[in-house]
PDB file of C-alpha atoms and ligand atoms in Angstrom:
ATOM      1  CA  UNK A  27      77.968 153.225 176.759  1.00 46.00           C
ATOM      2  CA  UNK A  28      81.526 154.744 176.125  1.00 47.00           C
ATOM      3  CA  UNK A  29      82.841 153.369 179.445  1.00 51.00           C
ATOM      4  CA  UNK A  30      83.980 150.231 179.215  1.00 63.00           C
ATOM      5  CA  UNK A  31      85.753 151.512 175.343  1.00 67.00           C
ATOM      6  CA  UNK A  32      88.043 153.959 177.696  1.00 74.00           C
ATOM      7  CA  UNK A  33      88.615 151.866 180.513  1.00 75.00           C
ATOM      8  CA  UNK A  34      90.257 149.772 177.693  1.00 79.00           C
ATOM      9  CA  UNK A  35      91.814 152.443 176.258  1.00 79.00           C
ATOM     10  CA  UNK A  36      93.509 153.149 179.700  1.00 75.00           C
ATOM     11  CA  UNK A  37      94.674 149.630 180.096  1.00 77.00           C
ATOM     12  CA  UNK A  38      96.096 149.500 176.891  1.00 79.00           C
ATOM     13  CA  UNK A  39      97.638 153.006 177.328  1.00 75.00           C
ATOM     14  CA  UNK A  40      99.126 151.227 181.037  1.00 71.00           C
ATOM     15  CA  UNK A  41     100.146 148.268 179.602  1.00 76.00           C
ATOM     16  CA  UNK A  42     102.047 149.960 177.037  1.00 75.00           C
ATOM     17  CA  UNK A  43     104.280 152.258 179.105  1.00 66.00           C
ATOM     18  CA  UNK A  44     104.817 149.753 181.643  1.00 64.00           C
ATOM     19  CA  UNK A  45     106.341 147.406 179.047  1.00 69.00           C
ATOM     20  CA  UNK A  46     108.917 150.546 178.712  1.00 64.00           C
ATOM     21  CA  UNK A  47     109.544 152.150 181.960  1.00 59.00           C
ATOM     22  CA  UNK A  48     110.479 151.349 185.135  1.00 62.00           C
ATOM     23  CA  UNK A  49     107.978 151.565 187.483  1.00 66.00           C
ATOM     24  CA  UNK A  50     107.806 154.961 189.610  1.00 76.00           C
ATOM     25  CA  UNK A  51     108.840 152.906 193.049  1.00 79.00           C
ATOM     26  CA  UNK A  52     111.748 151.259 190.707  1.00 80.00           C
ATOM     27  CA  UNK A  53     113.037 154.731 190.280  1.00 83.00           C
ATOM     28  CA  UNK A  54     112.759 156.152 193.436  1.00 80.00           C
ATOM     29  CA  UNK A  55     114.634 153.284 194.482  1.00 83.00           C
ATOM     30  CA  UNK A  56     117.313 153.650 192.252  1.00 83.00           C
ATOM     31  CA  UNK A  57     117.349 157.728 193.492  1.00 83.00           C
ATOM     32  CA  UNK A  58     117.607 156.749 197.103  1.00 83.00           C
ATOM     33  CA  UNK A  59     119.902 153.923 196.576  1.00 85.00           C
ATOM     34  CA  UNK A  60     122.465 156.583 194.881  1.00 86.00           C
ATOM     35  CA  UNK A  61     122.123 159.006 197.396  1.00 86.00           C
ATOM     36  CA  UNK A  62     123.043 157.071 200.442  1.00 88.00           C
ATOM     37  CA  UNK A  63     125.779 155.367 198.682  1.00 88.00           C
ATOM     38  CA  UNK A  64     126.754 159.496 198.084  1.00 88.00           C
ATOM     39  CA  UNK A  65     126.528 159.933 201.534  1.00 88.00           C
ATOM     40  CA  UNK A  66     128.098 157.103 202.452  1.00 88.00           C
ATOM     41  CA  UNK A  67     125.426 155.440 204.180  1.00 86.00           C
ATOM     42  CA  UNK A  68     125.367 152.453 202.178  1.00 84.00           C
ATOM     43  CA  UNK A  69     127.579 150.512 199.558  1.00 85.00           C
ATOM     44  CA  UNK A  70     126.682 149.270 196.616  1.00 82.00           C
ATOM     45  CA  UNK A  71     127.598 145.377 198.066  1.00 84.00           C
ATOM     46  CA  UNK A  72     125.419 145.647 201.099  1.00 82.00           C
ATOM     47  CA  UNK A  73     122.614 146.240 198.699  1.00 80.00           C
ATOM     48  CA  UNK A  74     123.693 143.507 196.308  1.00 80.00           C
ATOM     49  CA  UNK A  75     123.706 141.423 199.607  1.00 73.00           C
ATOM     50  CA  UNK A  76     120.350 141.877 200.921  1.00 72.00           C
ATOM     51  CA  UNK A  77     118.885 141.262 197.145  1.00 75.00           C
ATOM     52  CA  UNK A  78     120.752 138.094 197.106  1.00 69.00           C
ATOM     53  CA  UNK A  79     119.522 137.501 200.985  1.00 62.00           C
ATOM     54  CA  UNK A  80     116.369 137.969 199.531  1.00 65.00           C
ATOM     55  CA  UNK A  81     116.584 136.063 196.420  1.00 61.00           C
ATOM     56  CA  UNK A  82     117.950 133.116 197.569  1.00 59.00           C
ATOM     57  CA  UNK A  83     117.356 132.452 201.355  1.00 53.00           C
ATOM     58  CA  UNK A  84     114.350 134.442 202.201  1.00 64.00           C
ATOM     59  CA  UNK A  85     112.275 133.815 199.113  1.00 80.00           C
ATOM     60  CA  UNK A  86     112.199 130.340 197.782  1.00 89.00           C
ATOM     61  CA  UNK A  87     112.437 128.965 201.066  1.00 89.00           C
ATOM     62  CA  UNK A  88     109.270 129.792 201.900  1.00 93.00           C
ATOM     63  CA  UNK A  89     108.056 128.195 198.355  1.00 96.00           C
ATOM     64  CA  UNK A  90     110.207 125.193 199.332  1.00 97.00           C
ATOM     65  CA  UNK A  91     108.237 124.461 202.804  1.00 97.00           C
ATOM     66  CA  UNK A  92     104.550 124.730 201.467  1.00 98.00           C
ATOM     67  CA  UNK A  93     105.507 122.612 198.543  1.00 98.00           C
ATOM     68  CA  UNK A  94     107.373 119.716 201.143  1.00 98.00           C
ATOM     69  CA  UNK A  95     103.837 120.163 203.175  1.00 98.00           C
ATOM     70  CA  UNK A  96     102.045 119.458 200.216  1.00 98.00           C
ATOM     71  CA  UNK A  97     103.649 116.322 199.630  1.00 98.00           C
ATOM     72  CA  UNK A  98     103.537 115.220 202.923  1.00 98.00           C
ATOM     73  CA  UNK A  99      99.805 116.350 203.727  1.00 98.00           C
ATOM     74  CA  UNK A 100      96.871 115.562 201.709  1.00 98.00           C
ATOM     75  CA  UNK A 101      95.045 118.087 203.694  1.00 98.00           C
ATOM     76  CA  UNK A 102      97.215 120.922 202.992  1.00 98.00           C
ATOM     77  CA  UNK A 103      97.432 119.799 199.561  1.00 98.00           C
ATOM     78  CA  UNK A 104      93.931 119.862 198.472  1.00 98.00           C
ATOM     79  CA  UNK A 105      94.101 123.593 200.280  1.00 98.00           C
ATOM     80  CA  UNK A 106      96.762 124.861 198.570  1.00 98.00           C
ATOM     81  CA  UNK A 107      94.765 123.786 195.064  1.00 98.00           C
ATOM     82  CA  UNK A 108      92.330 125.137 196.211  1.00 98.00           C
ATOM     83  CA  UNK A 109      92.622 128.835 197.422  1.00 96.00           C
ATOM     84  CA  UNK A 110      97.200 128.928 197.547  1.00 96.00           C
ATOM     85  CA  UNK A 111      96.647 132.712 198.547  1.00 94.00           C
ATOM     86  CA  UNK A 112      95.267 131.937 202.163  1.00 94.00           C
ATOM     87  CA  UNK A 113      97.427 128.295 202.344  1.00 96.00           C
ATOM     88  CA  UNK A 114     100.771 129.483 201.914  1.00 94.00           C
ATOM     89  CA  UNK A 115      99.766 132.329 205.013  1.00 90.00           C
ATOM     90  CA  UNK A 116      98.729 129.280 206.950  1.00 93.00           C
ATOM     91  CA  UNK A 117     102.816 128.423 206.121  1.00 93.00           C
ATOM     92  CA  UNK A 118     103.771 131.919 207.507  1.00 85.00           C
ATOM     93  CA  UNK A 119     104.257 133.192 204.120  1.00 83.00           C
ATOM     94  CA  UNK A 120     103.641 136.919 203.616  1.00 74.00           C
ATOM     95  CA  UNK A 121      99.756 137.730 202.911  1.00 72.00           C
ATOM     96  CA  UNK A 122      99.204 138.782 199.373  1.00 65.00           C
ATOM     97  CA  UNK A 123      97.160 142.138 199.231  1.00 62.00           C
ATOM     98  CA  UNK A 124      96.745 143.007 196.323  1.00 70.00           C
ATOM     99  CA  UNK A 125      96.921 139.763 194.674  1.00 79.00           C
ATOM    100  CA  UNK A 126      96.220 136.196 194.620  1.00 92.00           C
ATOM    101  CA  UNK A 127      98.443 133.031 194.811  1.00 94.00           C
ATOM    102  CA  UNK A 128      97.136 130.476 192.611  1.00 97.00           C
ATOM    103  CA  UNK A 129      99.073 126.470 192.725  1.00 98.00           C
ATOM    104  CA  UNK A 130      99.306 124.466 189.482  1.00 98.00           C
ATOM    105  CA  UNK A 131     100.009 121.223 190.104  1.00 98.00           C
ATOM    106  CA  UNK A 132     102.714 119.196 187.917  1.00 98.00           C
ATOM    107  CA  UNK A 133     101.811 115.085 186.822  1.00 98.00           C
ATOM    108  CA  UNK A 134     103.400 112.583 184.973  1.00 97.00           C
ATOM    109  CA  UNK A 135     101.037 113.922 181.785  1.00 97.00           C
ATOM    110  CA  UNK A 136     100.930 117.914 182.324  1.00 98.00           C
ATOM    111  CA  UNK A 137     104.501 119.999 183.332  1.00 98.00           C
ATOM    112  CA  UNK A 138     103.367 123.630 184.467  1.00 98.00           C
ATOM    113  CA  UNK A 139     105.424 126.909 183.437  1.00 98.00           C
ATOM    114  CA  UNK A 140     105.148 130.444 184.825  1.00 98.00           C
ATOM    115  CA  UNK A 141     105.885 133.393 183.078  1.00 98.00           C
ATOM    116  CA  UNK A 142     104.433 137.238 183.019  1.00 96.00           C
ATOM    117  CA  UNK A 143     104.460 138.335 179.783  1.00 96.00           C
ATOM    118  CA  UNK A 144     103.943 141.364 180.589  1.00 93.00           C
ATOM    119  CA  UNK A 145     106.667 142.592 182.618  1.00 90.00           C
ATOM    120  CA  UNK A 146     107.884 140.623 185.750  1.00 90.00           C
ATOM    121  CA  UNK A 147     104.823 139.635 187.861  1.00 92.00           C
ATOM    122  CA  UNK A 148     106.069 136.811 190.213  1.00 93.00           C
ATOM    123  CA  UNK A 149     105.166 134.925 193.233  1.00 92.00           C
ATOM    124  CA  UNK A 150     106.970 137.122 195.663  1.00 85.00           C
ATOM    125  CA  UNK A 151     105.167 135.753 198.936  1.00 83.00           C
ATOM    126  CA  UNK A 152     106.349 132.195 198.321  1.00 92.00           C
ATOM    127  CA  UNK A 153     109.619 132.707 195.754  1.00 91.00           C
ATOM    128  CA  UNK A 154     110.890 136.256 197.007  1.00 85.00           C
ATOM    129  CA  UNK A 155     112.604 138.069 193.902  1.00 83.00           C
ATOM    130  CA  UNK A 156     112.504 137.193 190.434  1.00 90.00           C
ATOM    131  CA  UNK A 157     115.493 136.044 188.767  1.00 91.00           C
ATOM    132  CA  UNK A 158     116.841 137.972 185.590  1.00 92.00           C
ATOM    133  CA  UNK A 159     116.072 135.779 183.402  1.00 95.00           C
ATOM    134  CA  UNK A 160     112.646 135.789 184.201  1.00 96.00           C
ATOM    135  CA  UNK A 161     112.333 139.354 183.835  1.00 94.00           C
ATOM    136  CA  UNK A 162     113.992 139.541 180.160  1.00 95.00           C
ATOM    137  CA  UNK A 163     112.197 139.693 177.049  1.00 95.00           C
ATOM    138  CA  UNK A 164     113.463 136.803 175.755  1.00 96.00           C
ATOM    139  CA  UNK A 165     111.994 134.481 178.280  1.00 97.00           C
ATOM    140  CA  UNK A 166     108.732 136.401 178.363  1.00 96.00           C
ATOM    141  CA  UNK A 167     108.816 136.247 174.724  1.00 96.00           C
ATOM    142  CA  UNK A 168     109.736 132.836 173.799  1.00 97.00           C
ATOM    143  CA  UNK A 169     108.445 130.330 176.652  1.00 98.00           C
ATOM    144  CA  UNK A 170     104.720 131.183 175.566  1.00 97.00           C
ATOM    145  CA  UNK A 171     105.735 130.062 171.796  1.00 97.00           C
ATOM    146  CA  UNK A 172     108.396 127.485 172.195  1.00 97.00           C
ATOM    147  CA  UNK A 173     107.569 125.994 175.735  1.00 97.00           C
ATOM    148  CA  UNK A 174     109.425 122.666 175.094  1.00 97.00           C
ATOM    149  CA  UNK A 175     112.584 124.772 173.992  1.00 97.00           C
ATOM    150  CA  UNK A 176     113.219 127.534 175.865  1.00 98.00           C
ATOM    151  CA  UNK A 177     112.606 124.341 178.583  1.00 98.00           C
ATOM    152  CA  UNK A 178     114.965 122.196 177.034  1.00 97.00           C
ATOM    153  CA  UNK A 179     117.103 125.440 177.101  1.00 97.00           C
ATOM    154  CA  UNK A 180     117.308 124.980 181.106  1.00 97.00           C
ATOM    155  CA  UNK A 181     118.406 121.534 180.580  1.00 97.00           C
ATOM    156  CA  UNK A 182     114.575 120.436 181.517  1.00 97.00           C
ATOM    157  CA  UNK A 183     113.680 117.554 178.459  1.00 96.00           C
ATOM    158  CA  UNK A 184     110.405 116.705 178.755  1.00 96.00           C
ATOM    159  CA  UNK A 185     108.680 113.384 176.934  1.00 94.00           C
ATOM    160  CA  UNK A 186     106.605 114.091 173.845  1.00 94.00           C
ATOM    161  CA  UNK A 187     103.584 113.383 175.941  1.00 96.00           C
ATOM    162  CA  UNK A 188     103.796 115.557 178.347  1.00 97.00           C
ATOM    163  CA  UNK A 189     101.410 118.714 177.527  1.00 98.00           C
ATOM    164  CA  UNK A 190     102.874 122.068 178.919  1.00 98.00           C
ATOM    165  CA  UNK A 191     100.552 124.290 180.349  1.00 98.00           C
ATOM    166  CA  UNK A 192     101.748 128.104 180.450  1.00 98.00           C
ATOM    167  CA  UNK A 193     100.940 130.061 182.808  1.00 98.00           C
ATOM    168  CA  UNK A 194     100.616 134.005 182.374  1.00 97.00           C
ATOM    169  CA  UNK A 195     100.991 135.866 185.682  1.00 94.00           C
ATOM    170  CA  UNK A 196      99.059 139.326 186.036  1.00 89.00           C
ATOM    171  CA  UNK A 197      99.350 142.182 188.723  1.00 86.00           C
ATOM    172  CA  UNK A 198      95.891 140.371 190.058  1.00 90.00           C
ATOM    173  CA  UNK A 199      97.102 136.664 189.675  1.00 94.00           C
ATOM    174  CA  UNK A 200     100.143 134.655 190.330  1.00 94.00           C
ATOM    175  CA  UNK A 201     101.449 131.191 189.718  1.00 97.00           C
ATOM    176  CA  UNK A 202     103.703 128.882 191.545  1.00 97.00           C
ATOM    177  CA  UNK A 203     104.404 125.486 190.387  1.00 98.00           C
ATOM    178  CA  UNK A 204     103.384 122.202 193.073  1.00 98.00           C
ATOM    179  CA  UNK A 205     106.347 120.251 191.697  1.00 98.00           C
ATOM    180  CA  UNK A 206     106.048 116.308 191.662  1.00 98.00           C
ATOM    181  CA  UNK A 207     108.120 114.551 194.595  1.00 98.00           C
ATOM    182  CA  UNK A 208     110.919 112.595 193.572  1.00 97.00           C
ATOM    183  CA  UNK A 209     110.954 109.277 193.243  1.00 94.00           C
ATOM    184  CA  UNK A 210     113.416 107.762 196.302  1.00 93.00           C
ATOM    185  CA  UNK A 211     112.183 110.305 198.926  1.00 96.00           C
ATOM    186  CA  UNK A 212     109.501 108.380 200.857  1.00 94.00           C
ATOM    187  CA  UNK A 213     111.642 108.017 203.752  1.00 94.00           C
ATOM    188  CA  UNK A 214     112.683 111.752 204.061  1.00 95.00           C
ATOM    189  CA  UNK A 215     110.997 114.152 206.614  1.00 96.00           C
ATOM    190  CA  UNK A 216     109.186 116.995 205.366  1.00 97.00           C
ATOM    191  CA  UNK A 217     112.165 119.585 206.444  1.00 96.00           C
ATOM    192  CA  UNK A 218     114.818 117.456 204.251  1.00 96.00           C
ATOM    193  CA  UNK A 219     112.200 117.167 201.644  1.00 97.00           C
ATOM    194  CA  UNK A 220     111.477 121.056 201.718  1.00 97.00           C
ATOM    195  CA  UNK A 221     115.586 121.017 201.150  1.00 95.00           C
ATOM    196  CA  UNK A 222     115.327 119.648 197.679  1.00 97.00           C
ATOM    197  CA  UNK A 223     112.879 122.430 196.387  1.00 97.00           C
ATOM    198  CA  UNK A 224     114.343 124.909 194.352  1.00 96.00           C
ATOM    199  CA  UNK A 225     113.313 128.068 192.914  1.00 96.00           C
ATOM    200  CA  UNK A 226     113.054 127.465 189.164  1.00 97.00           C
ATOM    201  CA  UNK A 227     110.958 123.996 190.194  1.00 98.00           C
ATOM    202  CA  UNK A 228     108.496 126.675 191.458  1.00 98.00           C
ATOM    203  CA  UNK A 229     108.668 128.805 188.271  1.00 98.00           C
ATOM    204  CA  UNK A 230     108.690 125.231 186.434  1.00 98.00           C
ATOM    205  CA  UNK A 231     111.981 126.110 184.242  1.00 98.00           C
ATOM    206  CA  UNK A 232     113.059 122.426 186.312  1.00 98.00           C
ATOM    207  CA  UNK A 233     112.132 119.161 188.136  1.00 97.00           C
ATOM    208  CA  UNK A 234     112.800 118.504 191.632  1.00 97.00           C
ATOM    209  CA  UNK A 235     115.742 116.571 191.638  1.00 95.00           C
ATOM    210  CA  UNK A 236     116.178 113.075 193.513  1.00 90.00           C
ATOM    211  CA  UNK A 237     118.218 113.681 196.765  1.00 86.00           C
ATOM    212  CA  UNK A 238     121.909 112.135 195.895  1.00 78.00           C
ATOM    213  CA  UNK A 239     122.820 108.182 196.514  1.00 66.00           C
ATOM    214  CA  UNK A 240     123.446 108.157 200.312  1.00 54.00           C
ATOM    215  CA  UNK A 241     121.459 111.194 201.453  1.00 48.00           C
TER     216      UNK A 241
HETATM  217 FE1   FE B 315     104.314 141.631 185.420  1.00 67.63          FE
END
């Protein structure tokens, strides 16, 4: 049967120009961006704002709450584990279409990394945009070969022990990291705890930090 040898060809033939061009919605974008900032519709700052809006408020806040609900409920916890695409909707996160969410969980003996190799398949639902960095070649390139230093490169050390686990996002799967709760936060509420969360813990590029002395 010839079938399967051209459906490969075709996904080869995908993956290859998608490695090099933007994709067609990227470029529309871009067109329609240009033309109301033309018009004077729009400025190039109020654009830069919602991304950021997006990036940084929207996004990993949601990521932030399921992974505080995590650590405060077993329940939720074994859920998320277990199917994160219909958990995190249970969290009011966006539903994932055309994708699913799956949770890796960090210990004291495995950290978890994400990555798309490919291009820049991310978490949106739970983490909003992807940072640049995560979208450059180098990253893509490097954190598959060199886990531990492209890690150590974010300031993240990790013991010797430790095994990394790398985690390959596709346009059918993607990856956010269940963190491991600090150490000195058993008397915070799940809201403060959702406040220490940040982004790259998600991606796994860092730890969760212990809240500051007298927080
Ligand atoms: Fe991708």
């Amino acid at each position: 049967m010839t079938v399967p040898r051209d459906t490969k060809k075709i996904i080869a033939i995908q993956e290859e120009l998608h490695s090099h061009l933007p994709s067609d919605p990227a470029l529309r974008v871009r067109a329609l961006e240009s033309l109301l900032v033309e018009k004077g519709l729009l400025d190039s700052a109020t654009v830069d704002r919602w991304i950021e809006v997006f990036s940084e408020q929207v996004g990993p806040k949601n990521g932030a709450r399921v992974v505080a609900r995590a650590w405060v409920d077993p329940a939720f916890r074994t859920r998320l584990l277990g199917d994160a695409t219909s958990a995190v909707v249970e969290m009011g996160c966006p539903k994932l279409e055309a994708n699913s969410l799956v949770a890796v969980e960090n210990t004291p003996r495995q950290h978890n990394v994400v990555v798309c190799t490919l291009c820049s398949c991310y978490p949106w639902a739970v983490l909003g945009v992807p940072p640049t960095w995560y979208k450059s070649f180098e990253y893509r390139s490097r954190v598959v070969r060199e886990p531990r230093v492209v890690l150590g490169e974010f300031g993240l050390e990790l013991d010797d022990d430790v095994e990394i686990r790398v985690w390959d996002s596709t346009a059918e799967i993607r990856y956010m990291v269940l963190p491991e709760r600090p150490p000195g936060t058993e008397h915070l509420e799940e809201e403060a705890l959702a406040a220490l969360v940040t982004r790259d813990a998600m991606v796994g590029t860092a730890k969760v930090a212990a809240p500051a002395a007298g927080n």
